[in-house]
C-alpha positions as CSV (number, residue, x, y, z in Angstrom):
1,M,135.2,18.5,-79.1
2,N,137.3,19.4,-82.0
3,P,136.8,23.2,-82.7
4,Y,136.3,22.6,-86.4
5,I,133.6,20.0,-85.7
6,L,132.0,22.4,-83.2
7,I,132.0,25.3,-85.7
8,T,130.5,23.0,-88.3
9,L,127.7,21.9,-85.9
10,L,126.9,25.4,-84.9
11,F,126.8,26.5,-88.5
12,G,124.4,23.7,-89.3
13,L,122.3,24.6,-86.3
14,G,122.1,28.2,-87.4
15,L,121.5,27.4,-91.0
16,G,118.7,24.9,-90.3
17,T,116.8,27.5,-88.2
18,T,117.3,30.5,-90.4
19,N,116.4,28.5,-93.5
20,T,113.2,27.4,-91.8
21,F,112.3,31.0,-91.4
22,A,112.4,31.5,-95.2
23,S,110.5,28.3,-96.0
24,S,107.1,28.4,-97.6
25,H,106.9,24.7,-98.6
26,W,106.2,22.0,-96.0
27,L,108.7,19.6,-97.4
28,L,111.5,22.1,-97.3
29,A,110.6,23.2,-93.8
30,W,110.6,19.5,-92.7
31,M,114.1,19.0,-94.2
32,R,115.5,22.1,-92.5
33,L,114.0,21.1,-89.1
34,E,115.7,17.7,-89.5
35,M,119.0,19.5,-90.3
36,N,118.5,21.5,-87.1
37,T,117.9,18.4,-85.0
38,L,120.8,16.5,-86.4
39,A,123.1,19.4,-85.7
40,I,122.3,19.8,-82.0
41,I,122.4,16.1,-81.0
42,P,126.2,15.8,-81.1
43,L,126.4,19.0,-79.0
44,M,124.1,17.4,-76.4
45,A,126.1,14.2,-76.2
46,Q,129.6,15.7,-76.4
47,H,130.5,15.0,-72.8
48,H,129.9,11.2,-73.1
49,H,128.1,11.1,-69.8
50,P,125.5,8.3,-69.6
51,R,122.7,10.7,-68.6
52,A,123.6,13.1,-71.5
53,V,123.6,10.2,-74.0
54,E,120.3,9.0,-72.6
55,A,118.8,12.5,-72.8
56,A,120.1,13.0,-76.3
57,T,118.4,9.7,-77.3
58,K,115.1,10.8,-75.8
59,Y,115.4,14.1,-77.6
60,F,116.1,12.4,-80.9
61,L,113.2,10.1,-80.6
62,T,110.8,12.9,-79.6
63,Q,111.9,15.1,-82.5
64,A,111.7,12.2,-84.9
65,T,108.1,11.5,-83.8
66,A,107.2,15.1,-84.2
67,A,108.9,15.2,-87.7
68,A,107.0,12.1,-88.8
69,M,103.7,13.6,-87.7
70,L,104.6,16.9,-89.5
71,L,105.5,15.0,-92.7
72,F,102.3,12.8,-92.5
73,A,100.1,15.9,-91.9
74,S,101.6,18.0,-94.7
75,T,101.4,15.0,-97.1
76,T,97.8,14.4,-96.2
77,H,96.9,18.1,-96.7
78,A,98.6,18.0,-100.1
79,W,96.6,15.0,-101.0
80,L,93.3,16.6,-99.9
81,T,93.8,20.1,-101.2
82,R,96.7,19.9,-103.7
83,Q,98.6,22.5,-101.6
84,W,102.1,22.3,-100.1
85,H,102.3,25.9,-99.0
86,I,102.5,26.6,-95.2
87,Q,100.1,29.6,-95.4
88,Q,97.5,27.6,-97.3
89,M,96.4,25.3,-94.5
90,T,92.6,25.1,-95.0
91,H,91.7,21.5,-94.0
92,P,91.1,21.1,-90.3
93,L,92.4,17.6,-89.8
94,P,96.0,18.2,-91.1
95,S,96.1,21.6,-89.4
96,T,95.3,20.0,-86.1
97,I,98.0,17.3,-86.5
98,L,100.5,19.9,-87.6
99,I,99.8,22.1,-84.5
100,L,100.2,19.0,-82.3
101,A,103.5,18.1,-84.0
102,L,104.9,21.5,-83.6
103,S,103.7,21.6,-80.0
104,L,105.6,18.3,-79.4
105,K,108.7,19.9,-80.9
106,I,108.7,22.9,-78.6
107,G,107.4,21.1,-75.5
108,L,103.9,22.4,-75.0
109,A,101.7,20.6,-72.5
110,P,100.3,18.0,-72.5
111,V,103.1,16.7,-74.8
112,H,105.8,18.3,-72.6
113,S,107.0,15.4,-70.4
114,W,110.2,14.9,-72.4
115,L,111.5,18.5,-71.9
116,P,112.2,18.6,-68.1
117,E,114.0,15.2,-68.2
118,V,116.1,16.1,-71.2
119,L,117.0,19.6,-70.0
120,Q,118.0,18.3,-66.6
121,A,120.7,16.0,-68.1
122,F,122.5,18.6,-70.0
123,T,124.9,21.4,-69.1
124,L,123.5,24.9,-68.6
125,T,125.0,26.1,-71.9
126,T,123.3,23.3,-73.9
127,G,120.1,23.9,-71.9
128,L,120.2,27.6,-72.9
129,I,120.4,26.6,-76.6
130,L,117.6,24.1,-76.1
131,S,115.4,26.6,-74.3
132,T,115.8,29.5,-76.7
133,W,117.3,28.8,-80.2
134,Q,115.5,25.5,-80.6
135,K,112.1,27.1,-80.1
136,L,112.5,29.6,-83.0
137,A,112.0,27.3,-86.0
138,P,108.8,25.5,-84.9
139,F,107.4,28.8,-83.6
140,A,108.1,30.4,-86.9
141,L,106.1,27.7,-88.6
142,L,103.2,28.2,-86.2
143,L,103.3,31.9,-87.0
144,Q,103.3,31.2,-90.8
145,M,100.4,28.8,-90.5
146,Q,98.2,31.6,-89.1
147,P,95.7,29.3,-87.4
148,T,92.4,31.1,-86.7
149,G,89.1,30.1,-85.2
150,T,90.5,27.1,-83.4
151,T,90.1,26.3,-79.7
152,L,93.1,23.9,-79.8
153,L,95.6,26.6,-79.3
154,V,93.7,28.1,-76.3
155,I,93.5,24.7,-74.7
156,L,97.2,24.0,-75.3
157,G,98.1,27.5,-73.9
158,L,96.0,27.2,-70.8
159,T,97.3,23.6,-70.1
160,S,100.9,24.8,-70.6
161,T,100.5,27.7,-68.2
162,L,98.8,25.5,-65.6
163,V,101.4,22.7,-65.9
164,G,104.3,25.1,-66.0
165,G,103.1,26.8,-62.8
166,W,101.9,23.8,-60.9
167,A,104.6,21.2,-61.6
168,V,107.4,23.5,-60.7
169,L,106.4,23.9,-57.1
170,N,108.2,20.8,-55.7
171,Q,111.3,21.0,-57.9
172,T,114.8,21.6,-56.5
173,Q,116.9,21.3,-59.7
174,L,117.3,24.7,-61.4
175,R,117.4,23.2,-64.9
176,T,114.1,21.4,-64.3
177,V,112.7,24.7,-63.0
178,L,113.8,26.5,-66.1
179,A,112.2,23.7,-68.3
180,Y,108.8,24.3,-66.6
181,S,109.3,28.0,-66.9
182,S,109.8,27.5,-70.6
183,I,106.5,25.5,-70.8
184,A,104.6,28.2,-69.0
185,H,106.0,31.1,-71.1
186,L,105.3,29.2,-74.4
187,G,101.7,28.7,-73.1
188,W,101.3,32.4,-72.9
189,M,102.6,32.9,-76.4
190,V,100.3,30.2,-77.9
191,L,97.3,31.7,-76.1
192,V,97.5,34.9,-78.1
193,L,99.0,33.5,-81.3
194,Q,95.8,33.3,-83.3
195,F,94.6,36.7,-82.2
196,S,97.8,38.8,-82.5
197,P,100.9,37.0,-84.0
198,T,103.0,40.2,-83.6
199,L,102.3,40.1,-79.8
200,A,103.2,36.4,-79.7
201,L,106.5,37.3,-81.4
202,L,107.1,40.1,-78.9
203,A,106.5,37.7,-76.0
204,L,108.9,35.2,-77.6
205,L,111.7,37.8,-77.8
206,T,111.2,39.0,-74.2
207,Y,111.2,35.3,-73.1
208,I,114.5,34.7,-74.9
209,A,116.1,37.7,-73.2
210,M,114.9,36.8,-69.7
211,T,115.8,33.1,-70.1
212,S,119.2,33.9,-71.5
213,S,120.1,36.2,-68.6
214,T,118.9,33.5,-66.1
215,F,120.9,30.7,-67.7
216,L,124.0,32.9,-68.0
217,T,123.7,33.9,-64.3
218,F,123.5,30.3,-63.1
219,T,126.4,29.4,-65.4
220,L,128.5,32.1,-64.0
221,N,127.7,31.0,-60.4
222,K,127.9,27.3,-61.3
223,S,124.5,26.8,-59.6
224,T,122.4,23.7,-60.4
225,T,120.2,23.4,-57.3
226,I,118.3,25.7,-55.1
227,H,120.6,25.0,-52.2
228,S,123.6,26.1,-54.2
229,L,122.0,29.5,-54.8
230,A,122.6,30.4,-51.1
231,I,126.4,30.6,-51.6
232,S,126.4,32.6,-54.8
233,W,126.9,35.8,-53.0
234,A,130.4,34.8,-52.2
235,K,131.2,34.4,-55.9
236,S,129.6,37.5,-57.3
237,P,127.9,39.8,-54.8
238,A,126.7,42.4,-57.4
239,L,125.1,39.7,-59.6
240,T,123.5,38.2,-56.5
241,C,121.7,41.6,-56.0
242,L,120.4,41.6,-59.6
243,T,119.4,37.9,-59.9
244,P,116.2,38.3,-57.8
245,L,115.1,41.0,-60.1
246,I,115.8,38.7,-63.1
247,L,113.7,36.0,-61.5
248,L,110.9,38.4,-60.7
249,S,110.9,39.6,-64.3
250,L,110.5,36.0,-65.4
251,G,107.5,35.9,-63.1
252,G,106.0,38.9,-64.7
253,L,106.2,41.4,-61.8
254,P,106.0,45.1,-62.6
255,P,107.9,47.4,-63.3
256,L,110.2,44.8,-65.0
257,T,110.3,43.6,-68.6
258,G,108.4,40.4,-68.0
259,F,105.3,42.3,-67.0
260,M,104.9,43.8,-70.5
261,P,104.0,40.7,-72.6
262,K,101.7,39.3,-69.9
263,W,99.9,42.6,-69.6
264,L,99.5,42.9,-73.3
265,I,98.4,39.3,-73.7
266,L,95.7,39.7,-71.0
267,Q,94.5,42.8,-72.7
268,A,94.3,41.1,-76.1
269,L,92.4,38.1,-74.6
270,T,89.9,40.5,-72.9
271,T,89.5,42.4,-76.2
272,Q,88.6,39.0,-77.9
273,A,85.8,38.4,-75.4
274,L,87.7,35.8,-73.5
275,P,87.7,37.1,-69.9
276,C,87.6,33.6,-68.3
277,T,90.7,32.6,-70.3
278,A,92.5,35.7,-69.3
279,T,91.5,35.3,-65.6
280,L,92.7,31.7,-65.5
281,A,96.0,32.6,-67.2
282,A,96.6,35.3,-64.7
283,L,95.9,32.9,-61.8
284,T,98.4,30.4,-63.2
285,A,101.0,33.2,-63.4
286,L,100.7,33.5,-59.6
287,L,102.0,29.9,-59.2
288,S,105.1,30.7,-61.2
289,L,105.6,34.0,-59.4
290,Y,105.4,32.2,-56.0
291,F,108.2,29.8,-57.0
292,Y,110.4,32.7,-58.4
293,L,109.9,34.4,-55.0
294,R,111.1,31.1,-53.4
295,L,114.2,31.1,-55.5
296,S,114.9,34.8,-54.6
297,Y,114.5,33.9,-50.9
298,A,116.9,31.0,-51.2
299,M,119.4,33.2,-53.0
300,T,119.4,36.4,-50.9
301,L,118.0,35.5,-47.4
302,T,119.4,32.0,-46.9
303,M,123.1,31.9,-46.0
304,A,125.5,29.3,-44.7
305,P,125.5,27.8,-42.1
306,T,121.7,28.0,-42.2
307,N,122.0,26.2,-45.5
308,L,123.7,22.9,-44.5
309,I,124.1,21.6,-48.0
310,G,126.1,24.5,-49.5
311,T,129.8,24.9,-48.8
312,M,131.5,28.3,-48.9
313,P,133.7,28.7,-52.1
314,W,136.9,30.6,-52.6
315,R,136.4,34.0,-54.3
316,T,138.8,33.2,-57.1
317,P,138.8,35.5,-60.2
318,H,137.0,34.0,-63.3
319,L,137.8,34.6,-66.9
320,R,134.3,34.1,-68.3
321,L,132.9,36.6,-70.8
322,T,130.2,38.6,-69.0
323,L,129.2,41.0,-71.7
324,P,126.3,38.9,-73.0
325,L,125.1,38.5,-69.4
326,A,125.2,42.3,-68.9
327,L,123.3,42.9,-72.1
328,F,120.6,40.3,-71.4
329,T,120.2,41.5,-67.8
330,M,119.7,45.1,-69.0
331,L,117.0,43.9,-71.5
332,T,115.4,41.8,-68.7
333,L,115.1,44.7,-66.3
334,L,114.6,47.9,-68.3
335,L,112.3,47.3,-71.3
336,L,108.9,48.1,-69.6
337,P,109.1,51.9,-70.5
338,L,109.2,50.8,-74.2
339,T,105.6,49.5,-73.9
340,P,104.1,52.5,-75.8
341,P,106.3,52.0,-78.9
342,A,105.5,48.3,-78.7
343,L,101.8,49.1,-78.7
344,A,102.3,51.3,-81.7
345,L,104.0,48.5,-83.5
346,L,101.2,46.1,-82.5
347,S,98.4,48.4,-83.7
348,P,96.9,47.4,-87.1
349,S,97.2,50.9,-88.4
């Protein structure tokens, strides 16, 4: 792709997301979400592969459906209450449609089926943008809506954690695995969104750090399947030692960073007199943790010729920029001691 076109698309992508953060009017938020969508579609189809073009088409149709639902619900709310402001959602019917539309945009279960298929068809770099940056604008609108007293978010959150943990068990493609991981983590955020928006934002930031380090690791090793993980030690032995810790942090195992948001979310759910919801969410986290352990086993304890599919690569020097990977890996592994300051920020006083 022409570098000037690439810079223009990335500028539009960033502008659409950041302007959505500052939106207080539903019509302006809808326009900026559309700017975001139209900027990323050429990035998705830039390799002109049939699967990439098909996935970009699926993504466009899904986002167009969600945008139409969002525009219909906001117009209906303005007709019923004479209010266009995002923080003035008082009527239950438009609020429910808007929550479902934003859930479709970010890929929450049960409207998640497009995300694994779309993510599998793209490169790891495009998948990283789709799994992190593209979640920010719809999630910011959910935070601004401040939905309270609704069981819809709890149902969406529990369904997402269950689907994200259960459906990943029989997957062998790493991009599909990361798609279901995204669904499960977004379910945890949505569970606590109406009780503690600050905690949901903290969970989103830790998810972005952990997912970025995972995608950058697989990009550096050029790994796309579980079988290709077994030969990553020949490419970067030091990173192979750290990758199981990154995966276990994604699963929420202490004393790693991923344990902090899960611990705080379970504590918040228990405080809100929802012990059954917290127990079910913790049990679904065990499914994801089992699969991350499987990935760690395939990466560290399975070597050629035991793994018949992988072929040993040459250890040639690479010229990739590894500073972002080092930064995100440090954030993924070492942020748990910062839990007391996080609790101080989350406290209402």
